[in-house]
PDB file of C-alpha atoms in Angstrom:
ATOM      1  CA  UNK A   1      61.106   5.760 -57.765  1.00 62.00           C
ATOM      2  CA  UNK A   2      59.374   8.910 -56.398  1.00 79.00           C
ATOM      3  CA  UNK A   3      56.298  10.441 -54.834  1.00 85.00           C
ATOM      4  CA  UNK A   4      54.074  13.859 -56.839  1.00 89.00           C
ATOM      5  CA  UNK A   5      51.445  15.416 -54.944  1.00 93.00           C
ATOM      6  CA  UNK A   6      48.925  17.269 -56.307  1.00 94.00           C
ATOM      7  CA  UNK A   7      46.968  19.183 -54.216  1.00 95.00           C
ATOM      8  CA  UNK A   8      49.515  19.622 -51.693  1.00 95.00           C
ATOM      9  CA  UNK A   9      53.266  19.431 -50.957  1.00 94.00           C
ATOM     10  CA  UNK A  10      55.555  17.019 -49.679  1.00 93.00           C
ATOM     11  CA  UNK A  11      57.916  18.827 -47.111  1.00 92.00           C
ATOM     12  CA  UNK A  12      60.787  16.346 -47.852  1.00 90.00           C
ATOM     13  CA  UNK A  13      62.874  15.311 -51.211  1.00 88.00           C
ATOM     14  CA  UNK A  14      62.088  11.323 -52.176  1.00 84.00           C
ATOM     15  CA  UNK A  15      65.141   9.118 -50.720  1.00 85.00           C
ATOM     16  CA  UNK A  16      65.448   5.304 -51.272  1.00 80.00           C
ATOM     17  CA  UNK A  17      66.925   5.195 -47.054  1.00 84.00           C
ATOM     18  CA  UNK A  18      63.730   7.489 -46.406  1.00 90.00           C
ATOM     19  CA  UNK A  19      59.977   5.285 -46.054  1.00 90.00           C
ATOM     20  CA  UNK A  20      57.811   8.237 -44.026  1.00 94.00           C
ATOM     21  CA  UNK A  21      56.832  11.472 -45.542  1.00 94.00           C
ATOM     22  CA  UNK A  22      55.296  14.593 -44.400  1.00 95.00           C
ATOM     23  CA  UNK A  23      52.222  16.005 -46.886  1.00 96.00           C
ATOM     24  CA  UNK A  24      50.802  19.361 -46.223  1.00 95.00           C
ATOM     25  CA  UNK A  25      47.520  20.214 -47.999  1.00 96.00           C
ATOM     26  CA  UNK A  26      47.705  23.161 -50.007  1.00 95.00           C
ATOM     27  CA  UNK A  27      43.657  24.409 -49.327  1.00 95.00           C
ATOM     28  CA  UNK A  28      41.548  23.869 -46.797  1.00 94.00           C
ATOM     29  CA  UNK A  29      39.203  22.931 -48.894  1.00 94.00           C
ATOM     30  CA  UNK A  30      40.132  20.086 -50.776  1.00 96.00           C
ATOM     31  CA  UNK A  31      38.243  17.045 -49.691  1.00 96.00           C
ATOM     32  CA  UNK A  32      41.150  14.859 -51.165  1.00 96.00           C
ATOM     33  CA  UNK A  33      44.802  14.684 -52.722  1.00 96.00           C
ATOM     34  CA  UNK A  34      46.218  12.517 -55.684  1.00 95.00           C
ATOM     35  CA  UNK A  35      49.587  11.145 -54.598  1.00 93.00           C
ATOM     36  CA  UNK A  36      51.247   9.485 -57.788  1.00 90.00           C
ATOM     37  CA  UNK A  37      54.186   6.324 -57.273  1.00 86.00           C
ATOM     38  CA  UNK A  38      56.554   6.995 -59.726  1.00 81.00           C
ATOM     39  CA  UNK A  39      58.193   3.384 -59.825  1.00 76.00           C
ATOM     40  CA  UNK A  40      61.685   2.339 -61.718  1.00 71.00           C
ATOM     41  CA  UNK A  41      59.858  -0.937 -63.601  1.00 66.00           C
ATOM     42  CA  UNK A  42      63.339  -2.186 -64.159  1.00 68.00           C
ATOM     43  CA  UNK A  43      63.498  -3.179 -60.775  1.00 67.00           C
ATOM     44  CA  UNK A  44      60.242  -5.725 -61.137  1.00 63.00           C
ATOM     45  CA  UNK A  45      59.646  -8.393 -63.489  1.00 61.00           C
ATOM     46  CA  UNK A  46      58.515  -7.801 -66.688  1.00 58.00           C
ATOM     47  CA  UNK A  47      55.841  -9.960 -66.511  1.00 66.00           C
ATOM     48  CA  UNK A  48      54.103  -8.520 -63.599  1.00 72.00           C
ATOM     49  CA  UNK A  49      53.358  -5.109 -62.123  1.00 77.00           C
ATOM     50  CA  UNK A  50      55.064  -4.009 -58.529  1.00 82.00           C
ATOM     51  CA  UNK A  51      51.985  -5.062 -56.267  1.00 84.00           C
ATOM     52  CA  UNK A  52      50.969  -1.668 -54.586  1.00 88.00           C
ATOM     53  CA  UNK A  53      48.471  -2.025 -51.107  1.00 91.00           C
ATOM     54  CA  UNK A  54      47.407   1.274 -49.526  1.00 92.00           C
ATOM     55  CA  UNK A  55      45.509   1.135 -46.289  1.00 93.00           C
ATOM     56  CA  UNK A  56      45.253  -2.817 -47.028  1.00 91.00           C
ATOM     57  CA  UNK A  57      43.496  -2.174 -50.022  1.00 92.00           C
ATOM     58  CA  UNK A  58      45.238  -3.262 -53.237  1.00 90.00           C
ATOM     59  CA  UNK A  59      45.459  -0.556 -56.123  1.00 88.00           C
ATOM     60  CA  UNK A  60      44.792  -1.470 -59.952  1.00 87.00           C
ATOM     61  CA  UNK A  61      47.000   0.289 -62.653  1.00 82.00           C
ATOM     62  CA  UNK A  62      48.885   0.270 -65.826  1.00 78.00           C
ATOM     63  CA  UNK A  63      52.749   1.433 -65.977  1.00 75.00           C
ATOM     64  CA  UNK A  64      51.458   3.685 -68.849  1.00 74.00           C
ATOM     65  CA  UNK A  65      49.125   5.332 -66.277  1.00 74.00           C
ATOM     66  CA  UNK A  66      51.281   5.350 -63.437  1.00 76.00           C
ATOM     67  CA  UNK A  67      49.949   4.493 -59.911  1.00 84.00           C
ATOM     68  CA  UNK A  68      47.971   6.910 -58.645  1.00 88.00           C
ATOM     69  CA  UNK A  69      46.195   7.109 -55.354  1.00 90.00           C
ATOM     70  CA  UNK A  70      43.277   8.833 -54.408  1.00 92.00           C
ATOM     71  CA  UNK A  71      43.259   9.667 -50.441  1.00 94.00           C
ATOM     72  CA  UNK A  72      39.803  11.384 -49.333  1.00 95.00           C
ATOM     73  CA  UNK A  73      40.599  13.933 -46.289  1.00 95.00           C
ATOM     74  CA  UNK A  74      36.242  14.187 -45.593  1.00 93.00           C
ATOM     75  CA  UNK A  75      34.476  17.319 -44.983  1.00 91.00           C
ATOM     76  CA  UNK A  76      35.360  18.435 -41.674  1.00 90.00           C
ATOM     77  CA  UNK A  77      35.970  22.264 -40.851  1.00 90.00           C
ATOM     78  CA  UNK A  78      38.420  22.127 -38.702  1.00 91.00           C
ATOM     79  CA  UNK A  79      42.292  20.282 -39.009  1.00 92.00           C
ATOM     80  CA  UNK A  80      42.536  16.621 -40.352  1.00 94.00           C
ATOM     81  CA  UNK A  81      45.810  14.826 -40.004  1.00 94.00           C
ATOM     82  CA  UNK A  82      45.688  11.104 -40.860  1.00 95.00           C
ATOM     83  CA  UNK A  83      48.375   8.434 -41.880  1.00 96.00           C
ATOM     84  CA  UNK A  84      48.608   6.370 -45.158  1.00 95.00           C
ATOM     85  CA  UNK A  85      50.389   3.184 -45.080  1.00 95.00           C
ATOM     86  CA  UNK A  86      51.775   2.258 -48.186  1.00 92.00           C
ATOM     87  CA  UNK A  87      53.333  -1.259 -49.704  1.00 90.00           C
ATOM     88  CA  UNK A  88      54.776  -1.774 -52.836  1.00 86.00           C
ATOM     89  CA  UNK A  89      56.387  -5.264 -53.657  1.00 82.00           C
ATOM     90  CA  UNK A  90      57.424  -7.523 -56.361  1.00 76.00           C
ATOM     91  CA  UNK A  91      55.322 -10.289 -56.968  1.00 73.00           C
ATOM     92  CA  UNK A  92      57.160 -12.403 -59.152  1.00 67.00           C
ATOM     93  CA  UNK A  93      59.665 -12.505 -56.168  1.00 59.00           C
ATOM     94  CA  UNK A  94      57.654 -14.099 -53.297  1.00 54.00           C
ATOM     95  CA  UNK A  95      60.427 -15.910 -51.342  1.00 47.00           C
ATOM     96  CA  UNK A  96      58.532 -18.154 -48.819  1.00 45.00           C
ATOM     97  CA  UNK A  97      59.185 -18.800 -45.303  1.00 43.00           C
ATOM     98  CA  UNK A  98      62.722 -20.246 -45.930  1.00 37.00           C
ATOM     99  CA  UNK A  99      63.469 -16.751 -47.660  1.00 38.00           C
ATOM    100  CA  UNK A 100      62.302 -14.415 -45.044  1.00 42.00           C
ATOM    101  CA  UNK A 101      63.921 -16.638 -42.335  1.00 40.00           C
ATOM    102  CA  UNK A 102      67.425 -15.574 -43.799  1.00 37.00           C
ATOM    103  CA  UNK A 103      66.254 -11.987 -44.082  1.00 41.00           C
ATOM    104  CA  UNK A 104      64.814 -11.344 -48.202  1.00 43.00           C
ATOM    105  CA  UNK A 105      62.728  -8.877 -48.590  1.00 58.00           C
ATOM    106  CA  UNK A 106      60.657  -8.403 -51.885  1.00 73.00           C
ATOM    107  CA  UNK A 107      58.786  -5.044 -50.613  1.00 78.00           C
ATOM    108  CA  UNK A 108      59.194  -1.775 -49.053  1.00 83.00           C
ATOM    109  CA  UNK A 109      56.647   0.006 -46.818  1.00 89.00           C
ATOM    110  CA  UNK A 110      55.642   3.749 -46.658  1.00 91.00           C
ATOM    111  CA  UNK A 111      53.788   6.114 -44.447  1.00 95.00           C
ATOM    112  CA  UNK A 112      52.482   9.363 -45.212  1.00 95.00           C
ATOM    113  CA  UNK A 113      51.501  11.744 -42.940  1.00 96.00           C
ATOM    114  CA  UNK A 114      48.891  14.133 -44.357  1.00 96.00           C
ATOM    115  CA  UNK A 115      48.207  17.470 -42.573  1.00 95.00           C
ATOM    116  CA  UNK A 116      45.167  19.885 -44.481  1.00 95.00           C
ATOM    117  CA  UNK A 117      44.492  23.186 -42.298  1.00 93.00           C
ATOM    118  CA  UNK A 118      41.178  24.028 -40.728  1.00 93.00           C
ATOM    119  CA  UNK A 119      38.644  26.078 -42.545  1.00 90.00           C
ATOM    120  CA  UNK A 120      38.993  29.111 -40.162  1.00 86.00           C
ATOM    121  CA  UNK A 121      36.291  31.753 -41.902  1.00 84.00           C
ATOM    122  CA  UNK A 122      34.268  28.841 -41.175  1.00 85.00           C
ATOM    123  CA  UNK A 123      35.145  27.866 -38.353  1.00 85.00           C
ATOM    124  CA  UNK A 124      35.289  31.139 -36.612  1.00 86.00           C
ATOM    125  CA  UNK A 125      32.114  32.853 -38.000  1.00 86.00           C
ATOM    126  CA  UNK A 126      28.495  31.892 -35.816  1.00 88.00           C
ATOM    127  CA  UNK A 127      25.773  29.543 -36.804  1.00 89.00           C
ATOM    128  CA  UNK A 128      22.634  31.399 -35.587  1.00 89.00           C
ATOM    129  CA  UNK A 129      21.393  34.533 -34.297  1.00 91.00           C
ATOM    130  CA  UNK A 130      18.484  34.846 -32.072  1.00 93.00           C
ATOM    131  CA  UNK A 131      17.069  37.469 -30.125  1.00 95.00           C
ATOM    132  CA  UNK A 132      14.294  36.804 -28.265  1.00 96.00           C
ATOM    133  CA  UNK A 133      11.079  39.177 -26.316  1.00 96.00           C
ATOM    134  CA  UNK A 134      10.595  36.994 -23.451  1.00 96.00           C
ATOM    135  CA  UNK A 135       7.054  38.497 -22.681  1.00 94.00           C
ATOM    136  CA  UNK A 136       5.974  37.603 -26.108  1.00 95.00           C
ATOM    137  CA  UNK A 137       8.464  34.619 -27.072  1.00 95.00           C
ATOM    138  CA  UNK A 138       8.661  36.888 -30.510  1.00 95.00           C
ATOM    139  CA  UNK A 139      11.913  36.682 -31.982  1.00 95.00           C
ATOM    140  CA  UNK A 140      13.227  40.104 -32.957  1.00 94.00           C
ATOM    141  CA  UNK A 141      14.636  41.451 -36.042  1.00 91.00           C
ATOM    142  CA  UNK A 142      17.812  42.809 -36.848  1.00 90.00           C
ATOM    143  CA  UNK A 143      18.604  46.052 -38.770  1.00 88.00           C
ATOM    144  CA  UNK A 144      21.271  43.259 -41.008  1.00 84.00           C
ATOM    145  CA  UNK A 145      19.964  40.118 -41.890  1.00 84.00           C
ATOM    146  CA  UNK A 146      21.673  37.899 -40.458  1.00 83.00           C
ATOM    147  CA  UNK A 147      23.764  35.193 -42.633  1.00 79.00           C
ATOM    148  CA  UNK A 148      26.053  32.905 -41.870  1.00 75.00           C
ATOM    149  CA  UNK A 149      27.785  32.944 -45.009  1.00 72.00           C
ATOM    150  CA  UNK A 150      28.765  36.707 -44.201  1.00 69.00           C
ATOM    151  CA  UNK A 151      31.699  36.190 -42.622  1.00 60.00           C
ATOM    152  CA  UNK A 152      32.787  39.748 -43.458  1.00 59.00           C
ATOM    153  CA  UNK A 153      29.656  41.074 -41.384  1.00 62.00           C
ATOM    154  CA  UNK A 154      30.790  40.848 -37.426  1.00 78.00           C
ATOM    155  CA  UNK A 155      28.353  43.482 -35.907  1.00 85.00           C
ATOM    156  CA  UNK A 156      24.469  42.861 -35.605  1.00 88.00           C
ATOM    157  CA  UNK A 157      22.205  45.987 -34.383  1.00 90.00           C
ATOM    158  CA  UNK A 158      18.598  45.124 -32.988  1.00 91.00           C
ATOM    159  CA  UNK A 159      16.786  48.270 -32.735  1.00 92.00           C
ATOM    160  CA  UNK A 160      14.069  46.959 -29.824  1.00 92.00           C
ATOM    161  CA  UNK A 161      10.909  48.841 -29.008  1.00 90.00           C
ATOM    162  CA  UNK A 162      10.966  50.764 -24.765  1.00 88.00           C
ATOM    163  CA  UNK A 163       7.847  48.373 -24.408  1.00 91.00           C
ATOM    164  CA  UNK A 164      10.077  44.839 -24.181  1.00 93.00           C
ATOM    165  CA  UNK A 165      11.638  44.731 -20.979  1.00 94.00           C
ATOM    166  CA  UNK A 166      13.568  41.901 -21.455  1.00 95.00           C
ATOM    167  CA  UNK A 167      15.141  39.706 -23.899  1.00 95.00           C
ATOM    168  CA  UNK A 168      17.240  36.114 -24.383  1.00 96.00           C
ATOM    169  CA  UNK A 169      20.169  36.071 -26.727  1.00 95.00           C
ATOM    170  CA  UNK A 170      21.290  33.148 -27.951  1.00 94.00           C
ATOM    171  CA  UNK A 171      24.632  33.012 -30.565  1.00 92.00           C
ATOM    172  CA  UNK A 172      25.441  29.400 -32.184  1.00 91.00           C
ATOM    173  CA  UNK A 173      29.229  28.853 -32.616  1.00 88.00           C
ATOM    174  CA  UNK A 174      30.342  25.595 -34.631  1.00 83.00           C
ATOM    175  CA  UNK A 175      30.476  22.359 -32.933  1.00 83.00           C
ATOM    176  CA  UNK A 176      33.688  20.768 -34.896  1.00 85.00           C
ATOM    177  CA  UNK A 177      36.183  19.943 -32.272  1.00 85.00           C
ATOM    178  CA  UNK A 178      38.166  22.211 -30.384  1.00 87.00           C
ATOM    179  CA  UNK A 179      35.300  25.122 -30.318  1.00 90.00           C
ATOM    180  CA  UNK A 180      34.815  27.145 -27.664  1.00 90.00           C
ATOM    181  CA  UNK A 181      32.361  30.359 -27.350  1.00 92.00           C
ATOM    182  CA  UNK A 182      32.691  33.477 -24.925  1.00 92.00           C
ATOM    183  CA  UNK A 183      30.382  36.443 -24.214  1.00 93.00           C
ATOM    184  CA  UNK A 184      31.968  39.911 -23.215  1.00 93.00           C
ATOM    185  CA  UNK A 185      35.240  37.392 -22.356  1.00 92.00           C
ATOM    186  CA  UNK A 186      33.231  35.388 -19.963  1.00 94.00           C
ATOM    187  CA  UNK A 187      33.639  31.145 -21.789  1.00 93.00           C
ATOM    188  CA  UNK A 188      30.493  30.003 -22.143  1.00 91.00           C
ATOM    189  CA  UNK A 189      29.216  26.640 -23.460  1.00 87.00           C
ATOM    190  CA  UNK A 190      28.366  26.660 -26.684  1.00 83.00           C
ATOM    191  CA  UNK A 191      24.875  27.769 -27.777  1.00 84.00           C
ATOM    192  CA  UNK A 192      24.467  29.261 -24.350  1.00 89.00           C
ATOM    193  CA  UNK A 193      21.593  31.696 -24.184  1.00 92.00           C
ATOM    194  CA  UNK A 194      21.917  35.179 -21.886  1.00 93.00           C
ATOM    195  CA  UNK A 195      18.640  37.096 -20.792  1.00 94.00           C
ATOM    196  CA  UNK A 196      19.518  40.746 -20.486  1.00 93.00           C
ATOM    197  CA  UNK A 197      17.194  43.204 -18.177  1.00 94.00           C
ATOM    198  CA  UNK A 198      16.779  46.371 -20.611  1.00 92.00           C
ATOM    199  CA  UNK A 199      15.104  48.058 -18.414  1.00 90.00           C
ATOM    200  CA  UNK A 200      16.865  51.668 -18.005  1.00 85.00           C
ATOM    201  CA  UNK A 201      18.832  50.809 -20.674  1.00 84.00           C
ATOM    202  CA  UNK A 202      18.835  52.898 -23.871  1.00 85.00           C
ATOM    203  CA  UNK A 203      21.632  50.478 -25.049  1.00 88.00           C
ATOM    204  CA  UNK A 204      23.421  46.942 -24.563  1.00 91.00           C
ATOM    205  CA  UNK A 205      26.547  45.485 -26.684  1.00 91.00           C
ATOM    206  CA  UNK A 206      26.910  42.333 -26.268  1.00 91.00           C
ATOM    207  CA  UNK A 207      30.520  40.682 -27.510  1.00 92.00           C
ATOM    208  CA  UNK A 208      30.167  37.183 -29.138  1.00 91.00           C
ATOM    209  CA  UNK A 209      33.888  35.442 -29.785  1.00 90.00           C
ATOM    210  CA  UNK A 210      33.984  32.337 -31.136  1.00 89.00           C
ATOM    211  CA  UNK A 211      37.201  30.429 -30.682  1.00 90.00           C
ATOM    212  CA  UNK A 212      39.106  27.582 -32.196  1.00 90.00           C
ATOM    213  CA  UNK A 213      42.374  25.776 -31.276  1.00 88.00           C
ATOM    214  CA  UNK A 214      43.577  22.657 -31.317  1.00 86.00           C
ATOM    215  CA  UNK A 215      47.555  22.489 -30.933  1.00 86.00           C
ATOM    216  CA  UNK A 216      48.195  19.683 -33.622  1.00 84.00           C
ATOM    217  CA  UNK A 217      47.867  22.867 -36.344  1.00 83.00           C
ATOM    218  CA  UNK A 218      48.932  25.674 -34.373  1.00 73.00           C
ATOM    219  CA  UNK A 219      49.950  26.486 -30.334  1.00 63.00           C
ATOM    220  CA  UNK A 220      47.668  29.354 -30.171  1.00 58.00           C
ATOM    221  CA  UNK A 221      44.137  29.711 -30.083  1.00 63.00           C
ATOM    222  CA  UNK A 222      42.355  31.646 -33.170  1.00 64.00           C
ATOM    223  CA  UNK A 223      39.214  33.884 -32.992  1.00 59.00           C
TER     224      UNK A 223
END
C-alpha cells in the first residue's frame, strides 16, 4: 500500500499507523493533481476489487491500471487548500452489525490535505489603467500601452497636454481574496479612483501597490 503524486509532493513517507497526509502542489498553475493508491491485492479477495470512495463518490478501476484519482484544485489566483477524504475497504468482508458491535473493521479512511500556492505575477500585477480629462471625460493615452499581461512593465508615463487641468486615475487590482490596493502608501479600496489638480504642476507620480496576503500560505503580506 502507498500513495504517488504527480503534480505535487507528499511532505510525509506512506505508513500503515499514518491515515492523513500533507500534499503540496508543485505549480501554481495546475488546475489538478493525479494521486495514485498503490494497494497490496493480497490483502482483498480475489474475487473483488478493494472498494475505493473519495469525497463519497465511488472510483472505477482495474488492478492492472491501478487506482488513480483525479482531484481538480479550480482556477483561482490566489491559494487553494482543500481536504480529500478517502475510503478504501474490502467488500467481500462486510461484517454486519453483529461484526462492528465487537469492533471489525473491513476499511481504512484517509485524508489529504492539498495546499497549491497562489499565482503571485498574477495576483500582484493591475487589471486596468485609466486616466481620465475630467473637462472632456476623454481618456488619455499612455506613452506604454498598457497590458495586463506585462507583468514585467511596473511604470506607466502619461505625457498630458498644459490645457487639462485636471484628471481621475483609476488603477484595478484583482479581486481574488485577500487583495488589498494602496496609493502613495495610503490603503485604498480597490478600484478606487483619485482626481489630481495639475494645475502648477509640470509633474505628478503617482505609486500604485497592489497587495496580497492571506496567512494560510505565508505570514507576510506580498506586493
Amino acid at each position: 500500500t502507498g500513495l504517488q503524486v504527480a503534480g505535487g509532493q507528499l511532505l510525509s513517507d506512506f505508513s500503515e499507523d499514518n491515515h492523513e497526509y500533507s500534499i503540496e502542489v508543485s505549480s501554481p498553475d495546475y488546475k489538478s493533481i493525479n494521486v495514485t493508491l498503490g494497494l497490496d491485492y493480497s490483502r482483498y479477495s480475489p474475487v473483488t476489487c478493494p472498494k475505493i470512495v473519495v469525497d463519497d463518490k465511488i472510483i472505477h478501476y482495474t488492478p492492472i491500471e491501478g487506482a488513480q484519482v483525479r482531484i481538480p484544485l479550480g482556477d483561482d489566483l490566489g491559494f487553494v487548500e482543500k481536504d480529500i477524504h478517502i475510503t478504501v475497504s474490502d467488500p467481500s468482508q462486510d461484517g454486519g452489525s453483529f461484526m462492528q458491535m465487537i469492533g471489525f473493521k473491513n476499511s481504512n479512511d484517509y485524508v489529504l490535505h492539498i495546499a497549491r500556492p497562489p499565482r503571485l505575477q498574477a495576483l500582484i500585477a493591475a487589471e486596468s489603467i485609466s486616466v481620465v480629462d475630467n473637462a472632456t471625460g476623454q481618456e488619455l493615452p499612455p506613452t506604454t500601452r498598457f497590458d495586463p499581461q506585462a507583468a514585467e512593465t511596473e511604470k506607466y508615463t502619461y505625457d498630458i497636454s498644459a490645457a487639462v487641468k485636471t484628471v481621475t486615475v483609476r488603477v484595478d487590482c484583482g479581486k481574488e481574496v485577500g487583495m488589498s490596493q494602496q496609493y502613495n502608501g495610503e490603503p485604498v479600496p480597490s478600484g478606487a479612483s483619485r482626481t489630481i489638480d495639475l494645475t502648477h504642476k509640470y509633474e505628478y507620480r503617482l505609486e500604485v501597490t497592489c497587495n496580497y496576503y492571506d496567512k494560510r500560505w505565508k505570514d507576510q503580506q506580498v506586493e
